[in-house]
Tab-separated table of C-alpha atoms in Angstrom:
chain	number	residue	atom	x	y	z
A	1	MET	CA	52.790	73.338	-236.712
A	2	SER	CA	50.825	75.788	-234.628
A	3	THR	CA	50.330	79.432	-235.453
A	4	ALA	CA	51.669	81.900	-232.911
A	5	PRO	CA	48.983	84.039	-231.335
A	6	HIS	CA	48.938	87.842	-231.731
A	7	SER	CA	50.943	89.647	-229.115
A	8	PRO	CA	49.049	92.183	-227.001
A	9	ASP	CA	50.999	95.155	-228.420
A	10	GLN	CA	50.496	94.182	-232.016
A	11	SER	CA	47.961	96.537	-233.705
A	12	PRO	CA	45.305	94.955	-235.908
A	13	ARG	CA	45.079	95.697	-239.575
A	14	PRO	CA	42.807	98.458	-240.798
A	15	PRO	CA	39.480	97.199	-242.050
A	16	ASP	CA	40.169	98.215	-245.628
A	17	ASP	CA	43.300	96.066	-245.656
A	18	ASP	CA	41.358	92.916	-244.789
A	19	PRO	CA	41.722	90.680	-247.819
A	20	ASP	CA	38.481	88.899	-246.923
A	21	ARG	CA	36.346	92.103	-247.330
A	22	PRO	CA	34.821	92.924	-250.704
A	23	GLY	CA	36.588	95.591	-252.811
A	24	PRO	CA	33.649	98.042	-253.054
A	25	GLU	CA	33.277	98.226	-249.274
A	26	ARG	CA	36.995	98.921	-248.810
A	27	ALA	CA	36.791	101.716	-251.434
A	28	THR	CA	33.731	103.257	-249.769
A	29	ASP	CA	35.372	103.291	-246.346
A	30	SER	CA	38.486	104.900	-247.829
A	31	LEU	CA	36.411	107.637	-249.447
A	32	ARG	CA	34.607	108.291	-246.181
A	33	ARG	CA	37.867	108.788	-244.292
A	34	ARG	CA	39.229	111.095	-246.965
A	35	LEU	CA	36.078	113.189	-246.994
A	36	ARG	CA	36.166	113.434	-243.195
A	37	ALA	CA	39.767	114.648	-243.401
A	38	VAL	CA	38.838	117.208	-246.051
A	39	GLY	CA	35.865	118.354	-243.975
A	40	GLY	CA	38.115	118.764	-240.924
A	41	ARG	CA	40.599	120.896	-242.837
A	42	LEU	CA	37.830	123.013	-244.338
A	43	ALA	CA	36.260	123.435	-240.909
A	44	SER	CA	39.578	124.688	-239.525
A	45	ALA	CA	39.877	127.154	-242.378
A	46	GLY	CA	36.327	128.331	-241.793
A	47	ALA	CA	37.032	128.823	-238.109
A	48	ARG	CA	40.032	131.004	-238.948
A	49	ILE	CA	37.887	133.126	-241.246
A	50	ALA	CA	35.185	133.366	-238.589
A	51	SER	CA	37.674	134.643	-236.035
A	52	ALA	CA	39.367	137.092	-238.404
A	53	ALA	CA	36.327	138.556	-240.180
A	54	ASP	CA	35.022	141.940	-239.155
A	55	GLY	CA	31.334	141.123	-239.342
A	56	ALA	CA	30.857	139.202	-236.102
A	57	ALA	CA	28.446	141.740	-234.644
A	58	ALA	CA	25.348	140.145	-233.188
A	59	GLU	CA	23.015	142.925	-234.358
A	60	PRO	CA	20.200	141.358	-236.413
A	61	PHE	CA	19.354	142.582	-239.878
A	62	LEU	CA	16.972	145.563	-239.983
A	63	SER	CA	17.089	145.830	-236.180
A	64	ARG	CA	17.061	149.639	-236.389
A	65	ALA	CA	13.981	149.875	-238.575
A	66	PRO	CA	11.202	151.958	-237.007
A	67	GLN	CA	8.420	149.506	-237.893
A	68	ARG	CA	8.215	146.286	-235.909
A	69	TRP	CA	7.140	144.189	-238.893
A	70	VAL	CA	10.260	145.280	-240.770
A	71	ARG	CA	12.450	144.199	-237.844
A	72	LEU	CA	10.735	140.804	-237.789
A	73	LEU	CA	10.963	140.302	-241.557
A	74	PRO	CA	14.442	138.634	-241.551
A	75	TYR	CA	13.291	136.106	-238.927
A	76	VAL	CA	10.153	135.349	-240.930
A	77	LEU	CA	12.165	134.710	-244.094
A	78	ALA	CA	14.705	132.536	-242.283
A	79	LEU	CA	11.955	130.570	-240.554
A	80	GLY	CA	10.228	130.086	-243.895
A	81	PHE	CA	13.367	128.631	-245.467
A	82	VAL	CA	13.911	126.328	-242.493
A	83	ALA	CA	10.284	125.168	-242.414
A	84	VAL	CA	10.391	124.258	-246.093
A	85	LEU	CA	13.902	122.864	-246.455
A	86	ILE	CA	13.965	120.519	-243.445
A	87	PRO	CA	11.090	118.218	-244.516
A	88	VAL	CA	12.029	118.416	-248.199
A	89	THR	CA	15.660	117.558	-247.472
A	90	ALA	CA	14.726	114.619	-245.237
A	91	GLN	CA	12.254	113.298	-247.811
A	92	VAL	CA	14.676	113.557	-250.737
A	93	LEU	CA	17.557	111.997	-248.832
A	94	THR	CA	15.355	109.068	-247.803
A	95	ASN	CA	13.590	108.402	-251.097
A	96	ASP	CA	16.212	109.356	-253.705
A	97	TYR	CA	19.517	108.724	-251.972
A	98	GLY	CA	18.588	105.807	-249.714
A	99	VAL	CA	19.652	107.481	-246.476
A	100	GLY	CA	18.069	106.205	-243.270
A	101	GLY	CA	15.208	108.224	-241.809
A	102	GLY	CA	16.975	109.256	-238.607
A	103	LEU	CA	20.208	110.168	-240.350
A	104	ALA	CA	18.315	112.029	-243.084
A	105	GLY	CA	16.471	114.106	-240.464
A	106	ALA	CA	19.692	114.941	-238.642
A	107	ILE	CA	21.388	116.022	-241.885
A	108	ALA	CA	18.361	118.120	-242.836
A	109	VAL	CA	18.379	119.966	-239.514
A	110	ALA	CA	22.165	120.507	-239.552
A	111	GLN	CA	22.116	121.845	-243.112
A	112	THR	CA	19.096	124.131	-242.669
A	113	ALA	CA	18.611	125.272	-239.063
A	114	PRO	CA	21.701	127.573	-239.090
A	115	LEU	CA	19.726	129.923	-241.345
A	116	LEU	CA	17.978	131.173	-238.205
A	117	LEU	CA	21.359	132.066	-236.737
A	118	ALA	CA	22.285	133.885	-239.964
A	119	VAL	CA	19.866	136.691	-239.086
A	120	SER	CA	22.291	137.993	-236.465
A	121	ARG	CA	25.533	136.016	-237.024
A	122	PRO	CA	25.783	134.962	-240.676
A	123	LEU	CA	29.444	133.994	-240.453
A	124	SER	CA	28.858	131.632	-237.522
A	125	ALA	CA	25.899	130.170	-239.394
A	126	TRP	CA	28.087	129.637	-242.469
A	127	TYR	CA	30.682	127.818	-240.381
A	128	ILE	CA	28.068	125.374	-239.052
A	129	MET	CA	26.209	124.947	-242.322
A	130	PHE	CA	29.355	124.499	-244.389
A	131	VAL	CA	30.646	121.694	-242.185
A	132	ALA	CA	27.207	120.059	-242.237
A	133	ASP	CA	27.032	120.319	-246.051
A	134	VAL	CA	30.473	118.760	-246.542
A	135	LEU	CA	29.883	115.944	-244.072
A	136	GLY	CA	26.400	115.452	-245.481
A	137	THR	CA	27.870	114.338	-248.820
A	138	ILE	CA	29.359	111.185	-247.255
A	139	PRO	CA	26.094	109.183	-247.009
A	140	LEU	CA	25.247	110.141	-250.595
A	141	LEU	CA	28.087	108.023	-251.956
A	142	ARG	CA	25.989	104.880	-251.485
A	143	GLY	CA	22.927	106.414	-253.147
A	144	ASP	CA	21.658	105.578	-256.591
A	145	ALA	CA	23.275	107.225	-259.571
A	146	HIS	CA	21.715	109.812	-261.873
A	147	HIS	CA	20.867	112.086	-258.942
A	148	PRO	CA	22.411	115.548	-258.310
A	149	SER	CA	25.800	115.228	-256.661
A	150	PRO	CA	27.785	116.166	-254.611
A	151	TRP	CA	25.336	118.868	-253.414
A	152	THR	CA	21.632	118.208	-253.252
A	153	PRO	CA	19.276	120.876	-254.626
A	154	MET	CA	18.215	121.769	-251.088
A	155	VAL	CA	21.845	122.388	-250.119
A	156	VAL	CA	22.235	124.742	-253.065
A	157	VAL	CA	19.103	126.705	-252.142
A	158	GLY	CA	20.012	126.986	-248.465
A	159	TYR	CA	23.602	127.912	-249.211
A	160	LEU	CA	22.550	130.677	-251.610
A	161	ALA	CA	20.177	132.092	-248.973
A	162	LEU	CA	23.077	132.109	-246.539
A	163	CYS	CA	25.304	133.818	-249.127
A	164	VAL	CA	22.804	136.684	-249.287
A	165	ALA	CA	23.149	137.238	-245.545
A	166	LEU	CA	26.928	136.959	-245.744
A	167	ALA	CA	27.198	139.452	-248.613
A	168	LEU	CA	25.104	142.029	-246.746
A	169	ARG	CA	27.177	141.834	-243.571
A	170	GLN	CA	30.756	140.674	-244.211
A	171	SER	CA	33.734	142.512	-245.639
A	172	ARG	CA	35.020	141.952	-249.143
A	173	ARG	CA	38.052	140.045	-247.858
A	174	ALA	CA	35.873	137.626	-245.867
A	175	LEU	CA	33.581	137.049	-248.856
A	176	ILE	CA	36.522	136.196	-251.093
A	177	GLY	CA	37.766	133.688	-248.519
A	178	ILE	CA	34.319	132.129	-248.214
A	179	TRP	CA	33.984	131.732	-251.964
A	180	VAL	CA	37.485	130.264	-252.321
A	181	ILE	CA	36.698	127.670	-249.664
A	182	THR	CA	33.397	126.931	-251.409
A	183	VAL	CA	35.251	126.339	-254.691
A	184	ALA	CA	37.825	124.110	-253.018
A	185	ALA	CA	35.161	122.058	-251.251
A	186	SER	CA	33.055	121.662	-254.405
A	187	ILE	CA	36.055	120.472	-256.418
A	188	THR	CA	37.254	118.130	-253.672
A	189	VAL	CA	33.967	116.383	-252.976
A	190	GLY	CA	33.221	116.371	-256.698
A	191	LEU	CA	36.178	114.065	-257.282
A	192	PHE	CA	34.358	111.243	-255.444
A	193	ARG	CA	30.930	111.565	-257.003
A	194	ASP	CA	29.540	109.026	-259.440
A	195	SER	CA	30.327	109.941	-263.027
A	196	THR	CA	26.744	109.285	-264.081
A	197	SER	CA	25.263	111.728	-261.538
A	198	GLN	CA	24.338	115.313	-262.257
A	199	ASP	CA	27.205	117.596	-261.232
A	200	THR	CA	26.038	120.392	-258.896
A	201	GLY	CA	29.512	121.475	-257.808
A	202	VAL	CA	29.982	123.904	-260.693
A	203	LEU	CA	26.447	125.154	-260.208
A	204	LEU	CA	27.098	126.022	-256.557
A	205	ILE	CA	30.412	127.686	-257.420
A	206	VAL	CA	28.870	129.946	-260.066
A	207	LEU	CA	25.689	130.802	-258.193
A	208	SER	CA	27.365	131.440	-254.857
A	209	GLY	CA	29.980	133.643	-256.510
A	210	GLY	CA	27.284	135.628	-258.294
A	211	VAL	CA	25.180	136.065	-255.151
A	212	LEU	CA	28.194	137.119	-253.066
A	213	LEU	CA	29.295	139.603	-255.731
A	214	LEU	CA	25.871	141.164	-256.245
A	215	GLY	CA	25.189	141.307	-252.524
A	216	ALA	CA	28.553	142.931	-251.829
A	217	LEU	CA	27.941	145.518	-254.535
A	218	MET	CA	24.512	146.331	-253.104
A	219	ARG	CA	25.925	146.629	-249.590
A	220	GLU	CA	28.806	148.851	-250.693
A	221	ARG	CA	26.431	151.016	-252.700
A	222	GLY	CA	24.199	151.397	-249.663
A	223	GLU	CA	27.178	152.275	-247.473
A	224	THR	CA	28.334	154.827	-250.031
A	225	GLN	CA	24.911	156.457	-250.094
A	226	ARG	CA	24.810	156.491	-246.305
A	227	ARG	CA	28.231	158.156	-246.136
A	228	LEU	CA	27.110	160.706	-248.714
A	229	VAL	CA	24.045	161.527	-246.621
A	230	GLU	CA	26.233	161.872	-243.526
A	231	GLN	CA	28.671	164.112	-245.378
A	232	GLU	CA	25.825	166.224	-246.735
A	233	THR	CA	24.424	166.574	-243.226
A	234	ILE	CA	27.827	167.554	-241.875
A	235	SER	CA	28.389	169.952	-244.775
A	236	GLU	CA	24.989	171.532	-244.231
A	237	ALA	CA	25.721	171.982	-240.533
A	238	GLU	CA	29.118	173.498	-241.304
A	239	ARG	CA	27.582	175.722	-243.953
A	240	THR	CA	24.954	176.930	-241.490
A	241	ARG	CA	27.603	177.561	-238.855
A	242	ARG	CA	29.800	179.440	-241.324
A	243	THR	CA	26.827	181.523	-242.443
A	244	LEU	CA	26.037	182.340	-238.837
A	245	LEU	CA	29.615	183.396	-238.100
A	246	GLU	CA	29.832	185.486	-241.265
A	247	GLU	CA	26.574	187.217	-240.436
A	248	ARG	CA	27.713	187.947	-236.900
A	249	ALA	CA	30.957	189.394	-238.224
A	250	ARG	CA	29.047	191.550	-240.692
A	251	ILE	CA	26.751	192.812	-237.946
A	252	ALA	CA	29.771	193.579	-235.775
A	253	ARG	CA	31.354	195.563	-238.611
A	254	GLU	CA	28.170	197.559	-239.090
A	255	LEU	CA	27.842	198.290	-235.374
A	256	HIS	CA	31.416	199.536	-235.327
A	257	ASP	CA	30.324	202.892	-236.677
A	258	VAL	CA	27.616	203.224	-234.053
A	259	VAL	CA	29.955	202.458	-231.159
A	260	ALA	CA	32.759	204.513	-232.674
A	261	HIS	CA	30.447	207.515	-232.840
A	262	HIS	CA	29.711	207.359	-229.111
A	263	MET	CA	33.383	206.858	-228.263
A	264	SER	CA	34.292	209.830	-230.410
A	265	VAL	CA	31.734	211.984	-228.602
A	266	ILE	CA	33.222	210.934	-225.264
A	267	THR	CA	36.691	211.823	-226.486
A	268	VAL	CA	35.642	215.260	-227.751
A	269	GLN	CA	33.712	216.051	-224.564
A	270	ALA	CA	36.604	214.989	-222.353
A	271	ASP	CA	39.153	216.979	-224.387
A	272	SER	CA	37.013	220.109	-224.534
A	273	ALA	CA	35.851	220.051	-220.910
A	274	PRO	CA	38.727	222.241	-219.589
A	275	TYR	CA	37.844	224.902	-222.183
A	276	ARG	CA	34.071	224.702	-221.792
A	277	LEU	CA	34.108	224.569	-218.014
A	278	PRO	CA	36.419	227.249	-216.575
A	279	GLY	CA	37.678	227.020	-213.051
A	280	LEU	CA	38.395	223.289	-213.058
A	281	SER	CA	41.038	222.112	-210.663
A	282	LYS	CA	44.227	220.447	-211.815
A	283	ASP	CA	43.072	217.004	-210.649
A	284	VAL	CA	39.797	217.322	-212.555
A	285	ARG	CA	41.669	218.354	-215.704
A	286	LYS	CA	43.880	215.270	-215.345
A	287	GLU	CA	40.764	213.108	-214.913
A	288	PHE	CA	39.235	214.465	-218.129
A	289	ALA	CA	42.533	213.923	-219.926
A	290	SER	CA	42.613	210.329	-218.677
A	291	ILE	CA	39.048	209.775	-219.919
A	292	ALA	CA	39.937	211.160	-223.360
A	293	ALA	CA	43.057	208.982	-223.549
A	294	GLY	CA	41.063	205.889	-222.588
A	295	ALA	CA	38.446	206.654	-225.205
A	296	ARG	CA	41.107	207.079	-227.896
A	297	ASP	CA	42.718	203.776	-226.867
A	298	SER	CA	39.301	202.093	-227.079
A	299	LEU	CA	38.809	203.458	-230.588
A	300	THR	CA	42.227	202.101	-231.590
A	301	GLU	CA	41.404	198.665	-230.219
A	302	MET	CA	38.038	198.720	-231.998
A	303	ARG	CA	39.754	199.451	-235.300
A	304	ARG	CA	42.086	196.492	-234.712
A	305	LEU	CA	39.107	194.268	-233.932
A	306	LEU	CA	37.379	195.464	-237.080
A	307	ALA	CA	40.479	194.608	-239.120
A	308	VAL	CA	40.313	191.059	-237.766
A	309	LEU	CA	36.624	190.722	-238.577
A	310	ARG	CA	37.055	191.918	-242.135
A	311	SER	CA	37.951	189.451	-244.853
A	312	GLU	CA	41.078	190.044	-246.880
A	313	ASP	CA	39.165	191.328	-249.900
A	314	ALA	CA	36.632	193.421	-247.954
A	315	GLN	CA	36.651	197.152	-248.537
A	316	GLY	CA	36.107	199.753	-245.866
A	317	ASP	CA	32.555	200.951	-245.324
A	318	LEU	CA	32.909	204.708	-245.644
A	319	THR	CA	29.201	205.550	-245.919
A	320	PRO	CA	27.084	206.111	-242.801
A	321	GLN	CA	24.972	203.204	-241.597
A	322	PRO	CA	21.312	203.513	-242.657
A	323	GLY	CA	18.282	203.506	-240.392
A	324	LEU	CA	14.515	203.781	-240.429
A	325	ALA	CA	14.795	207.290	-241.837
A	326	HIS	CA	16.101	205.744	-245.069
A	327	LEU	CA	13.186	203.328	-245.551
A	328	ARG	CA	11.456	205.500	-248.137
A	329	GLN	CA	14.552	205.509	-250.332
A	330	LEU	CA	14.716	201.742	-249.956
A	331	VAL	CA	11.054	201.390	-250.937
A	332	GLU	CA	11.520	203.611	-253.987
A	333	ALA	CA	14.493	201.538	-255.133
A	334	THR	CA	12.480	198.345	-254.668
A	335	ILE	CA	9.602	199.715	-256.731
A	336	ARG	CA	12.022	200.609	-259.501
A	337	GLY	CA	13.172	196.995	-259.336
A	338	GLY	CA	9.701	195.782	-260.293
A	339	VAL	CA	8.237	194.937	-256.870
A	340	PRO	CA	5.145	197.006	-255.895
A	341	THR	CA	5.817	198.073	-252.309
A	342	GLU	CA	3.804	200.042	-249.763
A	343	LEU	CA	5.197	201.657	-246.608
A	344	SER	CA	2.898	202.662	-243.780
A	345	TYR	CA	3.414	204.414	-240.440
A	346	PRO	CA	0.222	203.733	-238.453
A	347	GLU	CA	1.096	206.045	-235.535
A	348	LEU	CA	1.195	209.768	-236.211
A	349	THR	CA	3.785	210.345	-233.497
A	350	LEU	CA	6.013	207.521	-234.694
A	351	VAL	CA	8.629	209.678	-236.367
A	352	ARG	CA	9.060	211.847	-233.293
A	353	GLU	CA	9.204	208.874	-230.931
A	354	LEU	CA	11.709	207.028	-233.091
A	355	ALA	CA	14.228	209.746	-232.363
A	356	ASP	CA	14.942	207.993	-229.057
A	357	VAL	CA	15.427	204.556	-230.619
A	358	SER	CA	18.776	202.929	-229.964
A	359	PRO	CA	21.127	203.074	-232.982
A	360	ALA	CA	21.486	199.289	-232.899
A	361	VAL	CA	17.693	198.857	-233.034
A	362	ASP	CA	17.431	201.480	-235.774
A	363	LEU	CA	20.044	199.691	-237.901
A	364	SER	CA	18.591	196.236	-237.195
A	365	ALA	CA	15.072	197.301	-238.203
A	366	TYR	CA	16.338	198.741	-241.475
A	367	ARG	CA	18.357	195.608	-242.294
A	368	ILE	CA	15.394	193.344	-241.544
A	369	VAL	CA	13.196	195.284	-243.968
A	370	GLN	CA	15.990	195.360	-246.533
A	371	GLU	CA	16.562	191.605	-246.360
A	372	ALA	CA	12.816	190.864	-246.464
A	373	LEU	CA	12.428	192.931	-249.643
A	374	ALA	CA	15.496	191.247	-251.138
A	375	ASN	CA	13.881	187.861	-250.517
A	376	VAL	CA	10.740	189.030	-252.308
A	377	VAL	CA	12.795	190.057	-255.329
A	378	ARG	CA	14.703	186.761	-255.338
A	379	HIS	CA	11.961	184.254	-254.588
A	380	ALA	CA	8.676	185.948	-255.592
A	381	PRO	CA	9.403	188.437	-258.380
A	382	GLY	CA	6.495	190.735	-259.087
A	383	ALA	CA	4.703	190.032	-255.800
A	384	ARG	CA	3.230	192.966	-253.884
A	385	ALA	CA	4.961	193.785	-250.578
A	386	GLN	CA	3.608	195.754	-247.631
A	387	ILE	CA	5.803	197.248	-244.905
A	388	SER	CA	4.366	198.374	-241.604
A	389	ILE	CA	6.336	200.108	-238.860
A	390	GLY	CA	4.628	200.564	-235.515
A	391	LEU	CA	5.086	200.968	-231.782
A	392	ASP	CA	3.847	198.671	-229.030
A	393	ALA	CA	4.504	199.864	-225.480
A	394	ASP	CA	8.303	199.868	-225.316
A	395	ALA	CA	8.946	197.903	-228.517
A	396	LEU	CA	9.284	198.650	-232.206
A	397	LEU	CA	7.169	196.466	-234.514
A	398	VAL	CA	8.390	195.662	-238.018
A	399	LEU	CA	6.084	193.773	-240.361
A	400	VAL	CA	6.833	192.860	-243.987
A	401	VAL	CA	4.222	190.817	-245.865
A	402	ASN	CA	4.305	189.837	-249.527
A	403	GLY	CA	1.794	187.966	-251.633
A	404	PRO	CA	2.391	185.277	-254.242
A	405	ALA	CA	4.121	186.057	-257.507
A	406	ARG	CA	1.859	187.658	-260.113
A	407	GLU	CA	2.910	185.257	-262.836
A	408	PRO	CA	4.019	181.606	-262.590
A	409	THR	CA	7.525	182.549	-263.602
A	410	ALA	CA	10.661	180.898	-262.278
A	411	PRO	CA	12.155	182.790	-259.344
A	412	LEU	CA	15.488	184.489	-259.766
A	413	GLU	CA	16.989	182.032	-257.285
A	414	SER	CA	15.597	178.502	-257.062
A	415	SER	CA	17.395	177.705	-253.817
A	416	GLY	CA	18.680	180.116	-251.235
A	417	THR	CA	21.627	179.828	-248.904
A	418	GLY	CA	19.684	180.902	-245.830
A	419	HIS	CA	21.844	183.977	-245.178
A	420	GLY	CA	18.799	186.274	-245.079
A	421	LEU	CA	16.877	184.490	-242.347
A	422	VAL	CA	20.079	183.864	-240.397
A	423	GLY	CA	20.937	187.566	-240.577
A	424	MET	CA	17.466	188.575	-239.403
A	425	SER	CA	17.603	186.145	-236.512
A	426	GLU	CA	21.042	187.315	-235.416
A	427	ARG	CA	20.061	190.985	-235.525
A	428	VAL	CA	16.927	190.346	-233.478
A	429	ARG	CA	18.871	188.322	-230.913
A	430	LEU	CA	21.487	191.066	-230.757
A	431	VAL	CA	18.967	193.620	-229.469
A	432	GLY	CA	16.935	191.122	-227.387
A	433	GLY	CA	13.853	191.017	-229.607
A	434	THR	CA	11.734	188.305	-231.216
A	435	LEU	CA	11.289	187.239	-234.830
A	436	ASP	CA	8.462	185.325	-236.514
A	437	VAL	CA	8.787	184.275	-240.156
A	438	GLY	CA	6.832	181.807	-242.256
A	439	PRO	CA	4.725	181.238	-245.362
A	440	LEU	CA	1.119	182.401	-245.718
A	441	PRO	CA	-1.844	180.291	-246.891
A	442	ASP	CA	-2.136	182.240	-250.146
A	443	GLY	CA	1.461	181.494	-251.116
A	444	GLY	CA	3.013	184.666	-249.737
A	445	PHE	CA	5.479	185.181	-246.904
A	446	ARG	CA	5.469	187.075	-243.614
A	447	VAL	CA	8.302	188.585	-241.579
A	448	ALA	CA	7.395	190.036	-238.173
A	449	ALA	CA	9.967	191.402	-235.726
A	450	ARG	CA	9.509	192.954	-232.299
A	451	LEU	CA	12.510	195.014	-231.226
A	452	PRO	CA	12.871	196.780	-227.854
A	453	LEU	CA	13.343	200.525	-228.161
A	454	THR	CA	16.397	200.328	-225.935
A	455	VAL	CA	18.937	197.535	-226.097
A	456	PRO	CA	19.149	195.569	-222.809
A	457	ASP	CA	22.439	195.364	-220.975
A	458	SER	CA	22.653	191.570	-221.552
A	459	PRO	CA	21.068	190.774	-224.921
A	460	THR	CA	20.120	187.242	-225.810
A	461	VAL	CA	22.927	185.621	-227.724
């Protein structure tokens, strides 16, 4: 009785079902197929994480560092790991696990070379290295027992180095997904290891989780500090801007009295012209009346503007605005406050010539001296101050110099808000002058302002 031949469409049996093959070989082939299936599923999961993570930027680590050696440091470290791990991995796989030389070299390169990619794309490097690590456990199943399994020591070292790069770049959600996949892979491949081998699955789970956690905490702490610095910079800029606007509003309120005085004079002259100048025609009288009405309307609008510039809790300034004529009273008050102060007028004709100084310049010069003396009281109590008022061609010179504090006592204010210097600068710009301030070599301070005697039509603003 003859046996019927196999039909062409009849599929052959799988190799592991061949009853003539030894049992250990069938079991090994079955484990290989299962591990390949697990590696494929893990690779798909890793690809989904790689596409969904927010850290896919190709900017290398430390690429914005000013020093070139700092920018090259990540590449040097990665190259060092690769240069050490590739020969060590190939040697260990060949000698301890019985893997062929060519296959051992290929596994070593696949499990280590992605560290170079991790400098700029750590998530892509993890995807490649993770697949290589999982598939690299398949040849180890035939190795001798009593060796670390399922991960070799070199895999653990390389994976931890990669975890550092991941933790410093990826989001918390991506890191959790990476660690979960690492746990699942370690448990899965650990089921097929020899019971007499040293288990490295738990070791990789614990160490990778610790590295990812510590790295994420360091990265988040660094980001928090960076945001704080940015917020402080923004707050400082806003504070400076607010100080500038407040000082401008204060200067505008002070100049209100000066402008209001001139407008009032115009109004009085226009109203009294028909009585002071007899024989004026009817049209001229109407013109003077129109000028007086316009001046009164301007005063009304100025008062409305002043109401807008004032804060809700500000009180009306009923006292006249001071000027250079009040400097001696200011100096006497400063001396009573414990600051030795000297006031000098180098030119004998200064007082007479200052009679023609613009009211805005007169007020600005007084405020500059006042603020300079206030800074001496606040920041250098007890220091001697010298005030010099002079004339230079068509400009008024104001110089305030103070020496260091007499005693090494703490100043009344350890840190200023900068209102004083901002106010000086704004007043000088208002009248089209120049200001020079700065410390002196002996520890004192100097304030020098040059103010034109007459305010230009278009002051520098």
